[in-house]
XYZ file of C-alpha atoms in Angstrom:
558
model
C 12.724 -3.809 50.968
C 9.417 -3.682 49.120
C 7.192 -4.728 52.017
C 4.975 -1.692 51.460
C 3.801 -3.291 48.205
C 1.979 -5.967 50.227
C -1.435 -4.363 50.554
C -4.793 -5.954 51.486
C -6.446 -8.250 48.992
C -8.253 -6.341 46.272
C -6.255 -3.108 46.819
C -4.651 -2.978 43.377
C -7.836 -4.188 41.723
C -9.682 -1.278 43.351
C -6.981 1.128 42.123
C -7.300 0.074 38.492
C -11.101 -0.151 38.616
C -11.147 3.415 39.945
C -8.603 4.565 37.361
C -10.099 2.725 34.376
C -13.043 5.085 33.712
C -10.697 8.086 33.945
C -8.247 6.377 31.568
C -11.056 5.600 29.116
C -12.329 9.179 29.453
C -8.847 10.545 28.705
C -8.419 8.127 25.807
C -11.724 9.187 24.296
C -10.908 12.862 24.736
C -7.384 12.476 23.381
C -8.366 10.190 20.508
C -11.070 12.512 19.294
C -8.732 15.438 19.866
C -6.230 13.626 17.680
C -8.916 13.334 14.989
C -9.494 17.091 15.321
C -5.778 17.693 14.817
C -5.856 15.320 11.837
C -8.800 17.135 10.224
C -7.267 20.569 10.754
C -3.915 19.160 9.593
C -5.521 18.210 6.278
C -5.999 21.929 5.653
C -2.236 22.439 5.905
C 0.709 22.670 8.281
C 0.152 26.396 8.921
C -3.492 25.836 9.901
C -2.502 23.113 12.370
C 0.183 25.341 13.886
C -2.286 28.258 14.099
C -4.773 26.184 16.117
C -1.958 25.109 18.454
C -0.942 28.741 19.014
C -4.569 29.782 19.598
C -5.023 27.017 22.157
C -2.205 28.317 24.388
C -4.410 30.792 26.349
C -7.264 28.269 26.247
C -4.925 25.687 27.756
C -4.256 28.064 30.654
C -8.022 28.273 31.302
C -8.181 24.475 31.301
C -5.331 24.283 33.792
C -7.051 26.780 36.106
C -10.184 24.611 36.032
C -8.090 21.489 36.597
C -6.449 23.239 39.548
C -9.875 23.946 41.033
C -10.829 20.303 40.472
C -7.668 19.011 42.112
C -7.839 21.475 44.990
C -11.490 20.686 45.620
C -10.783 16.959 45.609
C -8.410 17.413 48.573
C -11.429 18.434 50.664
C -14.199 16.526 48.878
C -12.553 13.086 49.088
C -12.090 13.480 52.854
C -15.614 14.827 53.386
C -16.818 11.851 51.348
C -14.934 9.529 53.705
C -16.865 11.117 56.587
C -20.212 11.131 54.728
C -20.542 14.945 54.949
C -22.595 15.782 51.830
C -23.450 19.351 52.824
C -19.778 20.309 53.063
C -19.176 18.745 49.638
C -21.905 21.011 48.208
C -20.284 24.033 49.839
C -16.898 23.191 48.302
C -18.589 22.703 44.930
C -20.337 26.073 45.220
C -17.026 27.876 45.724
C -15.610 26.017 42.728
C -18.544 27.106 40.532
C -18.089 30.753 41.495
C -14.335 30.883 40.882
C -14.359 28.763 37.696
C -17.275 30.697 36.216
C -15.718 34.071 37.004
C -12.286 33.201 35.592
C -13.674 31.654 32.387
C -15.978 34.647 31.723
C -13.027 37.038 32.183
C -10.795 35.054 29.812
C -13.572 34.722 27.215
C -14.120 38.491 27.209
C -10.392 39.214 26.794
C -9.965 36.635 23.996
C -13.016 37.955 22.149
C -12.046 41.634 22.436
C -8.256 41.396 21.924
C -7.429 38.154 20.051
C -4.604 39.578 17.921
C -2.877 41.223 20.881
C -2.966 37.946 22.831
C -1.618 35.973 19.864
C 1.305 38.379 19.327
C 2.431 37.530 22.868
C 2.770 33.917 21.747
C 4.321 34.203 18.282
C 5.619 36.847 15.883
C 4.598 34.741 12.867
C 2.049 36.977 11.051
C 0.589 34.075 9.057
C -0.233 32.097 12.193
C -1.765 35.139 13.921
C -4.009 35.887 10.951
C -5.245 32.284 10.772
C -5.754 31.888 14.544
C -7.582 35.171 15.275
C -11.167 34.135 14.271
C -10.705 30.769 15.989
C -9.727 32.389 19.281
C -12.661 34.827 19.280
C -15.140 31.932 19.343
C -13.455 29.132 21.261
C -12.962 31.170 24.462
C -16.716 31.187 25.162
C -16.838 27.382 25.074
C -14.890 27.187 28.328
C -17.551 29.087 30.290
C -19.729 25.985 29.904
C -16.806 23.563 30.214
C -15.506 25.084 33.467
C -18.845 24.631 35.276
C -19.446 21.086 34.040
C -15.829 20.132 34.862
C -16.223 21.207 38.502
C -19.281 18.969 38.853
C -17.596 16.055 37.047
C -14.544 16.454 39.299
C -16.802 16.215 42.355
C -18.331 12.974 41.046
C -14.838 11.579 40.502
C -13.869 12.458 44.086
C -16.838 10.495 45.465
C -15.700 7.397 43.545
C -17.938 7.826 40.489
C -15.413 8.420 37.678
C -17.643 6.645 35.135
C -19.899 9.714 34.956
C -17.131 11.923 33.588
C -16.199 9.260 31.060
C -19.754 9.211 29.685
C -20.183 13.006 29.593
C -16.859 13.677 27.880
C -17.447 10.838 25.407
C -20.722 12.488 24.326
C -19.084 15.913 24.187
C -16.073 14.832 22.156
C -18.184 12.774 19.752
C -20.284 15.890 19.072
C -17.069 17.885 18.641
C -15.640 15.434 16.117
C -18.823 15.234 14.059
C -19.146 19.022 14.186
C -15.573 19.446 13.010
C -16.137 17.145 10.059
C -19.289 18.973 9.000
C -18.152 22.558 9.614
C -14.460 22.389 8.641
C -15.061 20.704 5.279
C -18.606 21.987 4.553
C -20.661 18.789 4.656
C -24.495 18.370 4.777
C -24.974 21.475 2.668
C -23.174 23.810 5.096
C -20.329 26.136 4.032
C -16.705 25.066 4.597
C -15.492 27.266 7.478
C -11.949 25.891 7.914
C -10.469 26.378 11.352
C -13.323 28.738 12.257
C -15.593 25.717 11.854
C -13.426 23.862 14.384
C -14.045 26.666 16.905
C -17.814 26.607 16.340
C -17.865 22.806 16.749
C -15.949 23.106 20.030
C -18.427 25.686 21.358
C -21.463 23.550 20.450
C -19.945 20.403 21.993
C -19.272 22.209 25.288
C -22.891 23.376 25.418
C -24.011 19.751 24.976
C -21.573 18.692 27.735
C -23.019 21.315 30.107
C -26.620 20.251 29.431
C -25.861 16.538 29.952
C -23.881 17.118 33.185
C -26.465 19.293 34.902
C -29.426 17.257 33.706
C -27.875 14.409 35.681
C -26.963 16.677 38.620
C -30.582 17.613 39.341
C -31.603 13.926 39.449
C -28.595 12.472 41.304
C -29.581 10.815 44.606
C -26.085 9.816 45.736
C -25.038 13.458 45.928
C -28.158 15.669 45.808
C -27.612 19.344 45.086
C -28.223 21.556 48.123
C -29.127 25.012 46.852
C -28.460 26.804 50.145
C -24.989 25.230 50.513
C -23.958 25.940 46.885
C -25.138 29.568 46.851
C -23.978 30.359 50.414
C -20.925 28.185 51.138
C -19.889 30.313 54.122
C -16.682 32.042 55.167
C -15.408 29.084 57.181
C -15.561 26.819 54.130
C -14.017 29.553 51.973
C -11.065 29.759 54.373
C -10.600 25.983 54.227
C -10.903 26.055 50.445
C -8.298 28.801 50.132
C -5.974 27.039 52.559
C -5.940 23.739 50.673
C -7.135 24.649 47.169
C -5.465 28.005 46.540
C -1.935 26.499 46.441
C -3.194 23.866 43.973
C -4.845 26.549 41.838
C -1.667 28.636 41.891
C 0.289 25.479 41.095
C -1.772 24.635 38.007
C -1.800 28.248 36.795
C 1.982 28.519 37.148
C 2.572 25.120 35.559
C 0.092 25.821 32.749
C 1.690 29.180 32.032
C 5.156 27.617 32.097
C 4.103 24.736 29.848
C 2.538 27.228 27.417
C 5.837 29.126 27.354
C 7.318 26.147 25.490
C 5.056 27.010 22.549
C 5.937 30.700 22.949
C 9.660 29.927 22.775
C 9.113 27.752 19.693
C 7.018 30.528 18.133
C 10.008 32.883 18.244
C 12.542 30.413 16.845
C 13.600 29.863 13.245
C 11.302 27.512 11.302
C 8.626 28.077 13.952
C 5.823 26.681 11.765
C 7.588 23.332 11.278
C 8.627 23.149 14.938
C 5.129 23.898 16.267
C 3.508 21.507 13.765
C 5.849 18.713 14.899
C 5.213 19.587 18.557
C 1.443 19.496 17.990
C 1.465 16.049 16.367
C 4.004 14.533 18.791
C 2.120 15.974 21.759
C -1.182 14.468 20.643
C 0.386 11.056 20.104
C 2.053 11.219 23.530
C -1.268 12.184 25.164
C -2.765 8.930 23.883
C -0.175 6.998 25.886
C -0.139 9.204 28.986
C -3.932 9.005 29.388
C -3.204 6.091 31.712
C -0.802 8.207 33.778
C -3.424 10.831 34.618
C -6.027 8.129 35.251
C -3.789 6.486 37.852
C -2.971 9.864 39.451
C -6.666 10.786 39.757
C -7.479 7.425 41.364
C -4.540 7.732 43.783
C -5.742 11.157 44.943
C -9.154 9.715 45.840
C -7.667 6.681 47.621
C -5.171 8.681 49.681
C -7.715 11.356 50.612
C -10.294 8.795 51.670
C -7.765 6.821 53.755
C -6.852 9.991 55.659
C -10.510 10.927 56.021
C -11.284 7.558 57.611
C -8.334 7.884 60.017
C -5.910 5.330 58.551
C -2.913 7.556 59.242
C -0.381 4.815 59.840
C -1.319 2.804 56.768
C -1.515 5.740 54.344
C 2.287 6.229 54.403
C 2.933 2.792 52.925
C -0.089 3.103 50.658
C 1.412 6.250 49.122
C 4.738 4.525 48.504
C 3.038 1.486 46.970
C 0.947 3.625 44.640
C 3.948 5.619 43.394
C 5.928 2.435 42.723
C 2.946 1.032 40.828
C 2.774 4.202 38.727
C 6.493 3.963 37.885
C 6.133 0.333 36.781
C 3.059 1.264 34.749
C 5.083 4.045 33.113
C 7.747 1.567 31.971
C 5.045 -0.471 30.225
C 3.632 2.684 28.616
C 7.084 3.790 27.439
C 7.718 0.477 25.709
C 4.220 0.596 24.185
C 4.723 4.152 22.868
C 8.045 3.313 21.253
C 6.586 0.162 19.682
C 3.535 2.044 18.391
C 5.760 4.773 16.957
C 8.009 2.350 15.071
C 5.311 -0.013 13.796
C 2.324 2.313 13.244
C 2.901 6.051 13.553
C 6.042 6.573 11.505
C 5.185 4.351 8.511
C 1.404 4.849 8.313
C 0.059 7.822 10.333
C 2.622 10.590 9.921
C 2.519 10.506 6.078
C -1.208 11.378 6.272
C -0.420 14.833 7.688
C 0.680 17.698 5.481
C 4.074 17.946 7.200
C 7.333 19.031 5.645
C 10.347 16.718 5.794
C 11.833 18.904 8.552
C 8.634 18.709 10.645
C 8.472 14.909 10.248
C 12.053 14.544 11.456
C 11.462 16.810 14.465
C 8.266 14.926 15.319
C 10.214 11.638 15.380
C 12.828 13.089 17.763
C 10.148 14.480 20.086
C 8.309 11.160 20.256
C 11.515 9.347 21.189
C 12.071 11.850 24.008
C 8.508 11.395 25.261
C 8.805 7.585 25.227
C 12.028 7.673 27.268
C 10.545 10.074 29.826
C 7.200 8.295 30.448
C 8.319 6.212 33.509
C 9.522 9.357 35.304
C 6.482 11.273 34.039
C 4.171 8.605 35.484
C 5.935 8.539 38.860
C 6.168 12.315 39.295
C 2.562 12.968 38.201
C 1.163 10.327 40.560
C 3.348 11.573 43.378
C 2.370 15.253 42.972
C -1.253 15.048 41.793
C -2.167 11.853 43.639
C -0.181 11.346 46.843
C 0.980 14.806 47.917
C -2.227 16.618 47.015
C -4.400 13.781 48.282
C -2.495 14.014 51.563
C -2.930 17.792 51.665
C 0.753 18.646 51.131
C -0.178 21.323 48.613
C 2.748 23.674 49.309
C 5.369 21.004 48.632
C 3.538 19.865 45.497
C 3.501 23.473 44.250
C 7.280 23.697 44.592
C 8.038 20.247 43.168
C 5.706 20.741 40.206
C 6.993 24.175 39.166
C 10.656 24.424 40.156
C 11.909 21.935 37.504
C 9.871 23.632 34.750
C 10.635 27.264 35.524
C 14.219 26.804 36.745
C 15.248 23.890 34.517
C 13.342 23.319 31.284
C 12.437 26.888 30.287
C 15.849 28.512 30.957
C 17.563 25.701 29.045
C 15.128 26.078 26.129
C 15.703 29.843 26.001
C 19.463 29.353 26.100
C 19.589 26.665 23.432
C 16.783 27.881 21.173
C 16.945 31.672 21.335
C 20.540 32.447 22.348
C 22.781 29.645 21.077
C 20.340 28.723 18.266
C 21.297 25.041 18.348
C 19.777 22.631 15.802
C 16.108 21.975 16.533
C 16.807 18.264 17.056
C 19.067 19.132 20.015
C 16.484 21.617 21.313
C 13.876 18.826 21.450
C 15.901 16.970 24.101
C 14.881 19.663 26.596
C 11.427 18.063 26.762
C 12.825 15.465 29.217
C 14.515 17.868 31.656
C 11.445 18.581 33.799
C 10.854 14.948 34.795
C 14.551 14.238 35.389
C 14.649 17.025 37.994
C 11.167 16.490 39.439
C 11.418 12.769 40.267
C 14.204 12.853 42.921
C 12.607 15.890 44.603
C 9.314 14.048 44.840
C 10.955 10.844 46.048
C 12.612 12.678 48.943
C 9.332 14.283 50.008
C 7.453 11.021 49.698
C 9.829 9.119 52.000
C 9.825 11.914 54.593
C 6.195 11.197 55.492
C 5.604 14.916 56.089
C 2.982 15.067 53.338
C 0.397 13.577 55.737
C 0.683 16.276 58.408
C -0.612 19.372 56.658
C -4.146 18.144 55.998
C -4.724 16.099 59.137
C -3.304 18.736 61.523
C -1.932 15.946 63.721
C 0.764 16.929 66.178
C 4.234 16.102 64.879
C 4.916 14.088 68.067
C 2.337 11.538 66.919
C 3.719 11.580 63.377
C 7.179 10.836 64.757
C 5.773 7.863 66.685
C 4.003 6.546 63.580
C 7.193 6.927 61.557
C 9.170 5.091 64.256
C 6.699 2.199 64.106
C 6.976 2.041 60.310
C 10.792 2.018 60.501
C 10.725 -0.712 63.167
C 8.464 -2.923 61.053
C 10.758 -2.385 58.048
C 13.801 -3.424 60.131
C 11.879 -6.397 61.495
C 11.170 -7.672 58.010
C 14.765 -7.139 56.917
C 16.621 -8.619 59.938
C 14.093 -11.095 61.229
C 12.912 -11.449 64.826
C 16.148 -11.095 66.794
C 16.279 -10.868 70.611
C 16.941 -7.146 70.344
C 14.011 -6.586 67.978
C 11.785 -8.717 70.201
C 12.582 -6.633 73.295
C 12.142 -3.375 71.357
C 8.862 -4.562 69.917
C 7.491 -5.541 73.313
C 8.378 -2.128 74.752
C 6.557 -0.530 71.823
C 3.465 -2.598 72.612
C 3.497 -5.211 69.826
C 1.863 -8.575 70.758
C 3.934 -11.739 70.226
C 1.739 -12.974 67.373
C 2.078 -9.672 65.545
C 5.895 -9.736 65.850
C 5.994 -13.252 64.449
C 3.674 -12.337 61.593
C 5.597 -9.192 60.603
C 8.983 -10.934 60.712
C 7.872 -14.268 59.308
C 9.322 -16.075 62.340
C 7.820 -19.384 63.419
C 8.839 -18.994 67.068
C 10.080 -16.379 69.517
C 13.887 -15.895 69.728
C 13.917 -16.100 73.523
C 11.733 -16.829 76.497
C 8.379 -15.108 76.357
C 8.291 -11.819 78.229
C 5.474 -10.900 80.560
C 4.367 -7.386 81.326
C 5.678 -5.562 84.393
C 4.339 -2.437 86.042
C 5.898 0.972 86.582
C 4.649 3.531 89.062
C 3.510 6.970 87.936
C 5.428 9.614 89.917
C 3.398 11.493 92.525
C 4.597 14.906 93.748
C 7.940 14.350 92.038
C 8.377 11.129 94.103
C 8.766 13.191 97.286
C 6.039 11.259 99.095
C 4.744 7.728 99.007
C 1.230 7.508 97.628
C -1.530 5.669 99.466
C -3.122 4.665 96.155
C -0.344 4.811 93.551
C -1.025 4.546 89.821
C 0.771 1.989 87.666
C 1.158 1.500 83.914
C 2.131 -1.746 82.199
C 5.228 -2.108 80.039
C 7.965 -4.640 79.267
C 11.111 -4.158 81.333
C 13.326 -5.920 83.898
C 12.156 -4.167 87.066
C 8.563 -4.578 88.313
C 7.858 -1.590 90.579
C 4.458 -2.954 91.568
C 5.959 -6.094 93.116
C 6.481 -4.573 96.582
C 3.076 -2.894 96.533
C 1.351 -6.179 95.652
C 3.307 -8.052 98.325
C 2.382 -5.520 101.012
C -1.282 -5.622 100.126
C -1.238 -9.416 99.980
C 0.338 -9.807 103.508
C -2.503 -10.415 106.040
C -0.457 -8.945 108.892
C 0.068 -5.657 107.086
C -3.590 -5.527 106.162
C -4.429 -5.400 109.871
């Protein structure tokens, strides 16, 4: 039943070694982000909620950049498998142009119209007033972040995730130190409050940009090719749009939908308490789900590279094995999050924040929901971001990623929170709906095997043959080497030793079969051929027997 879990020696070790730097990178980013939330939270619950509201449009920018990263990795990981460095530079050049253009546009809008943007998110005048100066500044930071993120994503796709871990560790350390100095007015500088947090974010992103591109100009593994980056070409643009545009649309839709959760909360009663609880619970959950996104990023590289090297038969079972591994990993993370919440967060960490009793209670409910949903979260994220996108099935991943959010979670939240006005504790249960719907949809697509076809452009006839072989091997393992399976296997071309190895049988179930020969029809079999063509197979009737006998008879030779 779980034969697909038996992968070559070192497979799972390679997975976790590839994922570990990404996990550490996410942990560093999330941990320092948690410290940022803690420092802003010391100013008050309203200030923490204001920063959360201001980060909604910024989060959309981040998701657009992440979409470009993910879409690019579909092509880059396969070009890396083929050793095509020039094409990787062309893909990267397109990413720079789109990411830079989008981030400049957003920064200009956020700087010129911050209040108007914030009123789309919440009608709480206190939060808008606090968030406006923060939003004016922080938007510019993502011009630098978008460009460095595209380059870091490329390095991750060529199996160098450690680089991103180092760059983001430096960036977030600068951000945390800057927050401490500028928020509270240390080292003789004035206390700027949440405006200081925005300035610290901008400075840290500049440092991140300088570090990333200082390395880029000296990197020998993937040297920058100026002509390919500045002139990627229309052919590469068409490929990029074909495989990356659906991913970009996916992330933009999902990011917008996810941000709508904050918008809905911002228009509910007790919005300040609800958003403050959501901010704290979300940051704690991100600490635990850092591993989920690390595994998904590693899976995308593995699947893409396997397809790029031509392992089309093996990649089907590899995808299933990786998704099962992610689900099991999610169970461990869920238990760890619940344990950490009970033993550490609730008694020691939550009292440090300036939260009301209502916000503390809501935060506890949200964390319980997150802990219960982590196994499904881990499976669905790895399946969509890792397997489907790595295999090039970007259209299916777009549907599976967005349908549960837009047609499940958000309508239910609007109904319960804005129409029926249920207690906020009941409203918090909606946080699990997305993963409950998404997981079975992804499981169906995964088992279909169709996610391999779109990127490889292999004829479906060959895919059907590969699927038939996979199903036969599964039946062979389940039933053993019966006479029927032996005959079927021989007709499919399996050697005796392979059939015994796949089934675990020590001996053949019947007398060994030898190959026979069938004649290829000539002229619809209307005429006998002087020099007929034969092909070997395993069957009862040997059509070459008469031909061999005639040619072996000395009398007929004369």
